[in-house]
Short mmCIF file of C-alpha atoms and ligand atoms in Angstrom, two decimals:
data_model
loop_
_atom_site.label_atom_id
_atom_site.label_comp_id
_atom_site.label_asym_id
_atom_site.label_seq_id
_atom_site.Cartn_x
_atom_site.Cartn_y
_atom_site.Cartn_z
CA UNK E 766 83.75 -23.24 31.18
CA UNK E 767 82.42 -20.74 33.52
CA UNK E 768 81.16 -22.64 37.39
CA UNK E 769 84.57 -24.92 37.85
CA UNK E 770 86.59 -22.43 37.02
CA UNK E 771 85.26 -20.13 39.97
CA UNK E 772 86.18 -21.92 43.21
CA UNK E 773 89.58 -23.73 41.64
CA UNK E 774 91.92 -20.93 42.48
CA UNK E 775 94.59 -23.03 39.92
CA UNK E 776 92.87 -22.93 37.15
CA UNK E 777 93.86 -19.28 36.87
CA UNK E 778 96.14 -19.57 35.04
CA UNK E 779 94.44 -21.13 32.54
CA UNK E 780 91.43 -18.52 32.25
CA UNK E 781 94.11 -16.15 31.13
CA UNK E 782 95.25 -19.28 28.39
CA UNK E 783 91.66 -18.77 28.15
CA UNK E 784 91.57 -14.66 27.55
CA UNK E 785 94.12 -15.52 25.11
CA UNK E 786 92.31 -17.64 22.45
CA UNK E 787 90.20 -16.22 22.31
CA UNK E 788 92.17 -12.96 21.61
CA UNK E 789 93.61 -14.94 18.26
CA UNK E 790 90.60 -14.56 17.21
CA UNK E 791 90.31 -11.04 17.65
CA UNK E 792 93.26 -9.37 17.21
CA UNK E 793 96.00 -9.26 14.81
CA UNK E 794 98.20 -11.45 15.40
CA UNK E 795 101.33 -10.42 15.24
CA UNK E 796 100.20 -6.98 18.15
CA UNK E 797 98.59 -10.68 20.41
CA UNK E 798 102.65 -11.81 19.96
CA UNK E 799 103.97 -8.63 20.70
CA UNK E 800 102.18 -6.87 23.43
CA UNK E 801 100.09 -9.41 25.26
CA UNK E 802 102.07 -13.17 25.26
CA UNK E 803 104.17 -11.63 26.87
CA UNK E 804 102.50 -10.35 29.74
CA UNK E 805 103.06 -12.96 32.96
CA UNK E 806 100.33 -14.08 34.87
CA UNK E 807 100.62 -12.82 38.24
CA UNK E 808 97.15 -13.67 40.59
CA UNK E 809 93.29 -12.54 40.77
CA UNK E 810 91.19 -11.48 43.36
CA UNK E 811 87.53 -11.44 44.02
CA UNK E 812 86.36 -9.05 45.51
CA UNK E 813 82.12 -8.72 45.31
CA UNK E 814 81.54 -6.74 42.45
CA UNK E 815 84.05 -8.36 40.24
CA UNK E 816 87.51 -10.49 39.10
CA UNK E 817 90.57 -8.32 39.26
CA UNK E 818 93.66 -9.81 36.99
CA UNK E 819 97.37 -8.90 37.90
CA UNK E 820 99.80 -8.99 35.11
CA UNK E 821 102.84 -7.72 34.61
CA UNK E 822 104.42 -5.95 31.73
CA UNK E 823 108.26 -6.02 31.24
CA UNK E 824 107.87 -2.50 31.88
CA UNK E 825 106.32 1.38 32.09
CA UNK E 826 106.49 1.40 29.04
CA UNK E 827 104.82 -1.72 27.37
CA UNK E 828 102.20 -1.25 30.53
CA UNK E 829 101.20 1.87 29.34
CA UNK E 830 100.79 0.99 25.67
CA UNK E 831 98.69 -1.90 26.45
CA UNK E 832 96.61 0.07 28.60
CA UNK E 833 95.97 2.51 26.29
CA UNK E 834 95.85 -0.35 23.11
CA UNK E 835 94.11 -3.42 24.44
CA UNK E 836 93.04 -3.26 27.86
CA UNK E 837 88.93 -3.15 26.18
CA UNK E 838 90.26 -6.58 24.13
CA UNK E 839 91.16 -8.32 27.42
CA UNK E 840 89.28 -7.11 29.87
CA UNK E 841 86.38 -8.69 27.26
CA UNK E 842 88.23 -11.91 26.72
CA UNK E 843 88.09 -12.08 30.91
CA UNK E 844 84.71 -11.62 30.75
CA UNK E 845 84.10 -14.22 28.57
CA UNK E 846 85.68 -16.86 29.34
CA UNK E 847 84.67 -16.49 33.89
CA UNK E 848 81.50 -14.61 33.28
CA UNK E 849 81.99 -12.39 36.08
CA UNK E 850 83.09 -8.58 35.52
CA UNK E 851 86.59 -8.03 34.96
CA UNK E 852 89.63 -5.80 35.82
CA UNK E 853 93.36 -5.75 34.64
CA UNK E 854 95.89 -4.27 36.79
CA UNK E 855 99.23 -4.41 34.53
CA UNK E 856 102.15 -3.23 36.89
CA UNK E 857 106.15 -3.00 35.58
CA UNK E 858 107.28 -6.60 36.80
CA UNK E 859 110.93 -6.46 35.19
CA UNK E 860 112.87 -9.33 34.86
CA UNK E 861 116.57 -10.56 33.33
CA UNK E 862 116.35 -12.67 31.04
CA UNK E 863 119.78 -14.35 30.15
CA UNK E 864 119.02 -15.14 26.65
CA UNK E 865 119.33 -11.88 25.70
CA UNK E 866 121.44 -9.55 24.48
CA UNK E 867 121.35 -7.36 27.31
CA UNK E 868 123.60 -4.21 24.99
CA UNK E 869 120.20 -2.75 23.59
CA UNK E 870 119.01 -0.16 22.90
CA UNK E 871 116.93 1.13 25.71
CA UNK E 872 113.12 2.05 25.48
CA UNK E 873 111.86 4.66 24.07
CA UNK E 874 109.33 6.81 25.48
CA UNK E 875 106.15 6.82 23.09
CA UNK E 876 103.29 9.37 24.68
CA UNK E 877 104.25 9.04 27.69
CA UNK E 878 108.07 8.94 29.13
CA UNK E 879 108.69 6.14 31.54
CA UNK E 880 108.85 7.03 35.33
CA UNK E 881 111.39 3.70 35.98
CA UNK E 882 115.25 4.12 34.60
CA UNK E 883 115.22 2.98 30.80
CA UNK E 884 117.84 0.40 31.63
CA UNK E 885 115.17 -1.17 33.47
CA UNK E 886 112.94 -1.84 31.42
CA UNK E 887 115.31 -3.02 28.00
CA UNK E 888 114.79 -7.23 28.80
CA UNK E 889 111.39 -7.55 28.02
CA UNK E 890 111.01 -4.58 25.26
CA UNK E 891 113.30 -5.65 23.87
CA UNK E 892 112.18 -9.01 22.94
CA UNK E 893 108.76 -7.39 21.11
CA UNK E 894 112.51 -5.53 19.28
CA UNK E 895 113.42 -9.20 19.15
CA UNK E 896 110.00 -10.16 17.42
CA UNK E 897 110.34 -6.72 15.44
CA UNK E 898 113.24 -7.51 14.09
CA UNK E 899 112.81 -10.98 12.90
CA UNK E 900 110.12 -10.16 10.86
CA UNK E 901 111.24 -6.85 9.50
CA UNK E 902 109.35 -7.72 5.83
CA UNK E 903 107.13 -6.27 7.54
CA UNK E 904 108.45 -3.42 7.72
CA UNK E 905 109.17 -3.64 4.10
CA UNK E 906 105.94 -3.29 2.05
CA UNK E 907 103.45 -5.38 2.15
CA UNK E 908 103.92 -6.73 -2.32
CA UNK E 909 101.03 -5.31 -4.40
CA UNK E 910 99.75 -8.68 -5.64
CA UNK E 911 99.34 -9.05 -8.44
CA UNK E 912 96.10 -10.94 -8.75
CA UNK E 913 93.95 -7.82 -7.67
CA UNK E 914 93.32 -5.62 -10.84
CA UNK E 915 90.40 -3.17 -11.87
CA UNK E 916 89.60 -5.99 -14.30
CA UNK E 917 88.80 -8.45 -11.70
CA UNK E 918 86.98 -6.14 -9.75
CA UNK E 919 83.40 -7.20 -10.75
CA UNK E 920 81.31 -3.70 -10.95
CA UNK E 921 77.18 -2.58 -8.78
CA UNK E 922 75.42 0.12 -7.98
CA UNK E 923 77.04 -1.27 -4.34
CA UNK E 924 80.47 -0.11 -4.55
CA UNK E 925 81.15 1.03 -8.86
CA UNK E 926 81.61 5.01 -7.17
CA UNK E 927 84.49 3.37 -5.18
CA UNK E 928 85.67 2.00 -7.85
CA UNK E 929 84.77 4.63 -10.21
CA UNK E 930 86.72 7.33 -8.01
CA UNK E 931 89.76 4.53 -7.56
CA UNK E 932 90.67 4.45 -10.81
CA UNK E 933 90.24 7.64 -11.29
CA UNK E 934 92.69 8.69 -8.90
CA UNK E 935 94.96 6.05 -10.60
CA UNK E 936 94.78 7.98 -13.84
CA UNK E 937 96.25 11.07 -12.41
CA UNK E 938 97.45 10.31 -9.40
CA UNK E 939 96.51 13.34 -6.66
CA UNK E 940 95.21 15.37 -9.50
CA UNK E 941 91.90 15.35 -8.39
CA UNK E 942 91.27 12.90 -5.35
CA UNK E 943 93.08 13.68 -2.72
CA UNK E 944 93.25 11.86 -0.11
CA UNK E 945 90.29 9.01 -1.38
CA UNK E 946 89.16 7.79 1.75
CA UNK E 947 87.11 4.06 1.04
CA UNK E 948 84.85 2.35 4.13
CA UNK E 949 82.78 -1.02 4.69
CA UNK E 950 82.80 -3.41 6.42
CA UNK E 951 84.71 -6.13 5.83
CA UNK E 952 84.94 -8.24 3.25
CA UNK E 953 83.90 -5.82 0.14
CA UNK E 954 86.76 -5.55 -1.44
CA UNK E 955 89.20 -2.26 -0.65
CA UNK E 956 91.98 -3.41 0.32
CA UNK E 957 91.70 -5.69 -3.59
CA UNK E 958 90.45 -1.33 -4.94
CA UNK E 959 93.79 -0.37 -2.93
CA UNK E 960 96.22 -2.91 -5.10
CA UNK E 961 94.48 -2.68 -7.85
CA UNK E 962 95.38 1.09 -7.94
CA UNK E 963 99.19 -0.06 -7.70
CA UNK E 964 98.97 -2.47 -9.92
CA UNK E 965 97.20 0.15 -12.07
CA UNK E 966 99.89 3.32 -11.32
CA UNK E 967 102.91 1.07 -11.70
CA UNK E 968 102.16 -0.47 -14.68
CA UNK E 969 101.56 2.21 -16.62
CA UNK E 970 104.05 4.85 -15.42
CA UNK E 971 107.18 1.77 -14.49
CA UNK E 972 108.77 4.27 -12.38
CA UNK E 973 107.02 5.59 -10.04
CA UNK E 974 107.74 4.89 -6.14
CA UNK E 975 103.80 3.41 -5.45
CA UNK E 976 103.63 1.64 -1.53
CA UNK E 977 100.98 -0.30 -0.02
CA UNK E 978 101.09 -0.94 3.72
CA UNK E 979 98.36 -1.51 6.18
CA UNK E 980 97.93 1.88 9.44
CA UNK E 981 99.34 -1.54 11.63
CA UNK E 982 102.61 -2.01 10.24
CA UNK E 983 103.17 1.78 9.81
CA UNK E 984 102.20 1.82 13.56
CA UNK E 985 104.94 -1.47 13.96
CA UNK E 986 107.10 0.17 11.95
CA UNK E 987 107.06 3.68 14.04
CA UNK E 988 107.41 1.79 16.60
CA UNK E 989 110.47 0.18 16.17
CA UNK E 990 112.19 3.61 14.60
CA UNK E 991 110.87 5.30 18.14
CA UNK E 992 113.20 2.69 20.06
CA UNK E 993 115.65 2.12 17.41
CA UNK E 994 116.58 6.05 17.08
CA UNK E 995 115.85 5.81 13.58
CA UNK E 996 113.28 8.79 13.36
CA UNK E 997 114.79 10.71 10.75
CA UNK E 998 115.00 7.46 8.29
CA UNK E 999 111.95 6.79 9.00
CA UNK E 1000 109.94 10.13 8.06
CA UNK E 1001 111.79 11.03 5.01
CA UNK E 1002 111.05 7.59 4.04
CA UNK E 1003 107.46 7.80 4.44
CA UNK E 1004 107.24 11.81 3.59
CA UNK E 1005 109.97 12.08 0.40
CA UNK E 1006 109.95 8.63 -1.04
CA UNK E 1007 106.62 7.95 -2.19
CA UNK E 1008 104.90 9.24 -5.03
CA UNK E 1009 101.69 7.42 -3.68
CA UNK E 1010 100.55 5.94 -0.44
CA UNK E 1011 98.48 3.72 -0.19
CA UNK E 1012 97.39 2.75 3.59
CA UNK E 1013 94.80 0.17 4.56
CA UNK E 1014 92.94 0.07 7.32
CA UNK E 1015 93.63 4.12 9.29
CA UNK E 1016 90.81 3.40 11.44
CA UNK E 1017 94.15 1.81 13.69
CA UNK E 1018 96.03 4.61 13.73
CA UNK E 1019 92.63 6.13 15.95
CA UNK E 1020 93.68 6.75 19.82
CA UNK E 1021 97.30 6.25 19.47
CA UNK E 1022 99.07 9.18 19.80
CA UNK E 1023 102.65 9.79 18.30
CA UNK E 1024 101.13 7.50 15.00
CA UNK E 1025 98.68 10.26 14.66
CA UNK E 1026 100.87 13.14 15.21
CA UNK E 1027 103.37 11.25 12.48
CA UNK E 1028 100.87 10.40 10.04
CA UNK E 1029 99.87 13.97 10.59
CA UNK E 1030 102.79 15.31 9.37
CA UNK E 1031 103.07 12.54 6.40
CA UNK E 1032 100.37 13.68 5.01
CA UNK E 1033 100.89 16.90 5.38
CA UNK E 1034 104.29 16.33 3.70
CA UNK E 1035 102.66 14.34 1.05
CA UNK E 1036 99.49 16.68 0.92
CA UNK E 1037 101.84 19.10 -0.06
CA UNK E 1038 103.12 18.25 -2.37
CA UNK E 1039 100.92 16.94 -4.21
CA UNK E 1040 101.56 12.84 -4.44
CA UNK E 1041 98.25 10.81 -3.80
CA UNK E 1042 97.73 9.04 -0.68
CA UNK E 1043 94.31 6.43 -0.22
CA UNK E 1044 93.55 5.86 3.06
CA UNK E 1045 90.67 3.05 3.21
CA UNK E 1046 88.99 2.20 6.80
CA UNK E 1047 85.71 -0.01 7.99
CA UNK E 1048 83.61 3.28 8.54
CA UNK E 1049 83.61 6.88 7.54
CA UNK E 1050 85.88 9.46 8.93
CA UNK E 1051 83.55 10.90 11.30
CA UNK E 1052 82.06 7.63 12.91
CA UNK E 1053 85.93 6.91 13.61
CA UNK E 1054 86.27 6.96 17.23
CA UNK E 1055 89.24 9.52 18.95
CA UNK E 1056 90.12 10.16 15.62
CA UNK E 1057 92.55 13.16 16.30
CA UNK E 1058 89.53 16.13 14.52
CA UNK E 1059 92.40 17.28 12.05
CA UNK E 1060 93.24 14.58 11.05
CA UNK E 1061 89.39 14.05 10.52
CA UNK E 1062 88.48 16.85 8.94
CA UNK E 1063 91.85 16.14 5.95
CA UNK E 1064 90.32 12.63 5.80
CA UNK E 1065 87.49 14.95 4.35
CA UNK E 1066 89.12 17.63 2.50
CA UNK E 1067 89.40 14.50 -0.56
CA UNK E 1068 86.88 12.19 -1.75
CA UNK E 1069 85.23 9.96 1.07
CA UNK E 1070 83.66 6.71 -1.18
CA UNK E 1071 81.97 3.73 0.68
CA UNK E 1072 80.73 0.19 -0.77
CA UNK E 1073 78.24 -1.20 -0.49
CA UNK E 1074 77.35 -4.69 -0.02
CA UNK E 1075 76.21 -6.18 -3.21
CA UNK E 1076 73.32 -7.08 -4.57
CA UNK E 1077 72.63 -10.27 -5.95
CA UNK E 1078 73.34 -9.62 -9.05
CA UNK E 1079 76.55 -8.09 -8.15
CA UNK E 1080 77.43 -11.34 -6.02
CA UNK E 1081 76.02 -13.70 -8.82
CA UNK E 1082 78.55 -11.96 -11.02
CA UNK E 1083 81.77 -11.90 -8.85
CA UNK E 1084 81.53 -15.81 -7.40
CA UNK E 1085 80.84 -16.56 -12.06
CA UNK E 1086 83.98 -13.81 -12.62
CA UNK E 1087 85.27 -16.12 -10.47
CA UNK E 1088 84.94 -19.16 -11.19
CA UNK E 1089 86.07 -19.08 -14.47
CA UNK E 1090 89.43 -16.86 -13.55
CA UNK E 1091 90.51 -20.15 -11.37
CA UNK E 1092 88.81 -22.43 -13.90
CA UNK E 1093 86.04 -24.33 -11.75
CA UNK E 1094 82.89 -25.47 -13.14
CA UNK E 1095 80.35 -23.74 -11.22
CA UNK E 1096 76.59 -24.57 -12.58
CA UNK E 1097 74.42 -21.65 -12.65
CA UNK E 1098 71.54 -23.02 -10.35
CA UNK E 1099 75.10 -23.69 -7.84
CA UNK E 1100 76.05 -19.55 -8.13
CA UNK E 1101 72.39 -18.07 -7.76
CA UNK E 1102 71.73 -20.74 -5.25
CA UNK E 1103 75.29 -19.41 -3.23
CA UNK E 1104 74.77 -15.66 -3.77
CA UNK E 1105 71.46 -16.09 -2.16
CA UNK E 1106 72.37 -17.60 0.79
CA UNK E 1107 75.68 -15.74 0.77
CA UNK E 1108 75.10 -12.10 1.37
CA UNK E 1109 76.74 -8.71 2.67
CA UNK E 1110 80.50 -10.29 2.36
CA UNK E 1111 82.39 -11.34 -0.62
CA UNK E 1112 85.26 -12.60 1.27
CA UNK E 1113 82.37 -15.45 2.23
CA UNK E 1114 81.41 -15.80 -0.82
CA UNK E 1115 84.91 -16.66 -2.10
CA UNK E 1116 85.72 -18.71 0.60
CA UNK E 1117 82.29 -20.67 -0.34
CA UNK E 1118 83.31 -20.90 -3.68
CA UNK E 1119 86.97 -22.44 -2.36
CA UNK E 1120 85.24 -25.00 -0.48
CA UNK E 1121 83.42 -26.76 -3.67
CA UNK E 1122 86.84 -26.92 -5.50
CA UNK E 1123 88.28 -28.30 -2.20
CA UNK E 1124 85.64 -30.49 -1.81
CA UNK E 1125 84.64 -31.81 -6.00
CA UNK E 1126 88.41 -32.49 -6.67
CA UNK E 1127 88.57 -34.66 -3.23
CA UNK E 1128 86.26 -36.40 -5.19
CA UNK E 1129 85.89 -36.07 -8.24
CA UNK E 1130 82.37 -35.14 -8.10
CA UNK E 1131 81.38 -31.62 -9.95
CA UNK E 1132 80.14 -29.23 -8.32
CA UNK E 1133 77.00 -29.42 -7.72
CA UNK E 1134 73.82 -28.25 -5.51
CA UNK E 1135 73.18 -30.96 -2.91
CA UNK E 1136 77.15 -30.39 -2.56
CA UNK E 1137 76.30 -26.76 -2.31
CA UNK E 1138 73.58 -26.98 -0.45
CA UNK E 1139 75.96 -29.47 1.60
CA UNK E 1140 78.40 -26.52 2.09
CA UNK E 1141 76.17 -23.69 3.53
CA UNK E 1142 74.50 -26.36 5.91
CA UNK E 1143 77.52 -26.22 7.36
CA UNK E 1144 78.78 -23.18 7.65
CA UNK E 1145 75.91 -21.40 8.78
CA UNK E 1146 74.71 -22.50 11.68
CA UNK E 1147 71.22 -24.22 11.93
CA UNK E 1148 69.41 -22.87 14.62
CA UNK E 1149 71.29 -18.38 12.60
CA UNK E 1150 69.25 -19.94 9.17
CA UNK E 1151 65.84 -20.19 11.21
CA UNK E 1152 66.18 -16.99 12.59
CA UNK E 1153 64.02 -14.41 11.10
CA UNK E 1154 64.19 -10.30 11.38
CA UNK E 1155 60.13 -10.82 13.50
CA UNK E 1156 61.94 -13.16 15.47
CA UNK E 1157 64.22 -10.62 16.27
CA UNK E 1158 62.55 -8.08 17.11
CA UNK E 1159 59.64 -9.37 19.17
CA UNK E 1160 62.37 -10.88 21.43
CA UNK E 1161 64.17 -7.98 21.64
CA UNK E 1162 60.87 -5.47 22.11
CA UNK E 1163 59.48 -8.20 24.85
CA UNK E 1164 63.36 -7.90 26.78
CA UNK E 1165 63.23 -4.61 26.99
CA UNK E 1166 59.10 -3.81 27.54
CA UNK E 1167 58.47 -2.06 25.14
CA UNK E 1168 56.08 -2.74 21.40
CA UNK E 1169 57.67 -3.20 18.22
CA UNK E 1170 55.97 -0.64 16.84
CA UNK E 1171 58.61 1.51 19.22
CA UNK E 1172 61.41 -0.58 17.52
CA UNK E 1173 59.60 1.26 14.30
CA UNK E 1174 59.90 4.54 14.75
CA UNK E 1175 61.58 7.43 14.54
CA UNK E 1176 61.35 8.18 18.83
CA UNK E 1177 65.16 8.78 20.05
CA UNK E 1178 64.47 8.00 23.70
CA UNK E 1179 67.20 6.39 25.06
CA UNK E 1180 64.53 3.68 26.22
CA UNK E 1181 63.53 2.99 22.64
CA UNK E 1182 67.15 3.85 20.71
CA UNK E 1183 69.58 1.60 22.56
CA UNK E 1184 67.01 -1.27 22.14
CA UNK E 1185 66.47 -0.18 18.01
CA UNK E 1186 70.47 -0.37 17.25
CA UNK E 1187 71.07 -3.51 19.37
CA UNK E 1188 67.72 -4.94 17.01
CA UNK E 1189 69.06 -3.51 14.39
CA UNK E 1190 73.37 -5.34 14.72
CA UNK E 1191 71.45 -9.10 16.05
CA UNK E 1192 69.20 -8.93 12.56
CA UNK E 1193 72.47 -8.28 10.39
CA UNK E 1194 74.28 -10.43 12.57
CA UNK E 1195 71.71 -13.29 12.18
CA UNK E 1196 70.52 -12.67 9.02
CA UNK E 1197 73.43 -10.94 7.31
CA UNK E 1198 70.58 -8.75 5.11
CA UNK E 1199 72.48 -5.99 3.48
CA UNK E 1200 71.91 -2.23 5.74
CA UNK E 1201 69.70 -0.67 2.93
CA UNK E 1202 67.07 -4.37 3.64
CA UNK E 1203 67.56 -3.10 7.55
CA UNK E 1204 66.07 -0.43 6.65
CA UNK E 1205 63.37 -1.17 5.29
CA UNK E 1206 61.77 -3.22 9.34
CA UNK E 1207 62.34 -0.36 10.40
CA UNK E 1208 59.82 1.79 8.61
CA UNK E 1209 62.29 2.66 6.01
CA UNK E 1210 65.21 3.85 7.39
CA UNK E 1211 68.67 5.32 5.65
CA UNK E 1212 71.28 2.76 5.09
CA UNK E 1213 74.07 4.45 7.00
CA UNK E 1214 71.82 4.56 10.41
CA UNK E 1215 72.18 1.04 10.15
CA UNK E 1216 75.61 1.17 9.72
CA UNK E 1217 75.71 3.38 12.29
CA UNK E 1218 73.81 1.00 15.09
CA UNK E 1219 76.28 -1.92 13.94
CA UNK E 1220 79.10 0.63 14.44
CA UNK E 1221 78.44 1.60 17.79
CA UNK E 1222 77.20 -1.96 19.30
CA UNK E 1223 79.83 -4.43 17.73
CA UNK E 1224 82.22 -1.89 19.51
CA UNK E 1225 79.31 -1.57 22.98
CA UNK E 1226 79.89 -5.56 22.75
CA UNK E 1227 83.73 -5.41 22.84
CA UNK E 1228 84.04 -2.49 25.88
CA UNK E 1229 80.65 -1.12 27.56
CA UNK E 1230 79.33 -4.63 30.18
CA UNK E 1231 76.74 -3.82 29.41
CA UNK E 1232 76.17 -3.87 25.79
CA UNK E 1233 78.14 -6.99 25.22
CA UNK E 1234 75.35 -8.62 28.96
CA UNK E 1235 72.53 -7.24 27.09
CA UNK E 1236 73.50 -8.59 24.09
CA UNK E 1237 74.89 -12.08 25.08
CA UNK E 1238 71.20 -12.68 27.37
CA UNK E 1239 68.84 -11.71 23.79
CA UNK E 1240 70.94 -14.39 22.06
CA UNK E 1241 70.61 -16.70 24.35
CA UNK E 1242 66.72 -16.01 23.88
CA UNK E 1243 66.96 -16.62 19.87
P1 ADP G 1832 88.12 -5.88 2.83
O1 ADP G 1832 89.93 -5.02 3.01
O2 ADP G 1832 86.90 -4.89 2.37
O3 ADP G 1832 87.51 -6.89 3.87
P2 ADP G 1832 88.69 -7.98 0.48
O4 ADP G 1832 89.38 -6.35 -0.39
O5 ADP G 1832 90.14 -8.27 0.71
O6 ADP G 1832 87.83 -6.38 1.38
O7 ADP G 1832 87.79 -8.48 -0.69
C1 ADP G 1832 88.05 -9.70 0.13
C2 ADP G 1832 87.50 -11.10 -0.91
O8 ADP G 1832 86.72 -10.23 -2.20
C3 ADP G 1832 88.67 -10.46 -2.18
O9 ADP G 1832 89.32 -11.93 -2.58
C4 ADP G 1832 88.66 -10.31 -3.47
O10 ADP G 1832 89.08 -9.54 -4.42
C5 ADP G 1832 87.40 -10.73 -3.26
N1 ADP G 1832 85.88 -9.11 -4.02
C6 ADP G 1832 85.20 -8.64 -2.95
N2 ADP G 1832 84.18 -7.35 -3.95
C7 ADP G 1832 85.22 -7.48 -5.24
C8 ADP G 1832 84.59 -7.41 -6.54
N3 ADP G 1832 84.12 -6.17 -7.10
N4 ADP G 1832 84.61 -8.19 -7.75
C9 ADP G 1832 85.79 -9.09 -6.96
N5 ADP G 1832 85.96 -9.03 -6.21
C10 ADP G 1832 85.73 -8.79 -5.06
MG1 MG G 1833 90.69 -5.20 4.21
#
């Protein structure tokens, strides 16, 4: 895809389309629809160092919002398509759309007031509003999923602390651990525990007012309330109407000034009234970059607990529990085989079981080891299953002209530290080993060091051209 596009400028809008498809894999659909899809491709300029993509947004408000929140996402998708450094230039280019109601409320300033007249910015932002409004269910809290209960949650060493703290909170909301902050990489049961808290609280006290929502819907609802001058209602709702507020993926609010401001006051109001707050995140408070200090501190006031990837016994137990619940026949050898191969993500483990079940009911054949092997082969690319820790360490060391020993050392020299973090990230990605296990291959480093490295490089891959190209180059050598 890379070379043919470079000469043919008529292809640039297609590049933008291709980049959009990449973004679809990395961002939440509702955000893409609200903010990125409405952007209009204008033109590109190529100079010696980069390609500048000019896109227009409806108004200054949208320009500012997209620039603050989606720039890295967009630029990194463009880099992936073109193979060159890309920069995004956004301008406000309002269009009059005849299909829209012109008598819509003016756009409201978010963190920075629009510099142009609010009227000028009405139509396209209105399109965003209409989108949100169509999906108004999003603002009524997501339903509590009755399948996610404490009873259905399989406990092992990796998650028992998070489980116990969630139970404690559900037993006596607001009484002891407030807020409860649960963090882990994806697919390890954070959302499950939030729903379990909600289910437990409401089953013991049907009058309890419990809300579960994602941080993203908090942001969307806030924007909508700002645009429709409904802030008093928004504030009242979050500050006064819940006994238990459960917010999933709170890292999403980081760097979004006004959301952080509102969340801060919501937090204070609930905390002051001894109402329970539970939040989840993909990383601990101190690693959420750009999070306001006063919010970070508050997260640390209560109890912070993490979930680690489950041990093999827990993985097997999860598979068996799930099979039993869904009435799937799962022989022991298959359970062990699957649990041996899928290590770091319970969602994937469940996914493969569901696919096996589908296959079994389509073909009429019972789930067997052979079937499981085929399925694993299809889901884990051939190549990656042959990549070992040693290969990755060798490739990284060679690439950076250092020794494998240096990677395993405790040296903090930049020349060694960054390659070491990249090696940790690649090992995690290609082998799916747990943080603790990976630590053992780096001279016994603590699992938090590995977690930090993986998060840092993962973020670098989307935000930092240098890290991205290093990782790509190394992956090509694997
Ligand atoms: P996260 O929110 O951390 O990304 P989820 O809560 O969505 O993860 O979990 C992914 C899937 O794995 C869900 O279907 C959940 O029920 C299941 N799961 C995760 N951990 C466990 C566990 N310990 N016991 C049973 N199911 C689990
Ligand atoms: Mg989740």
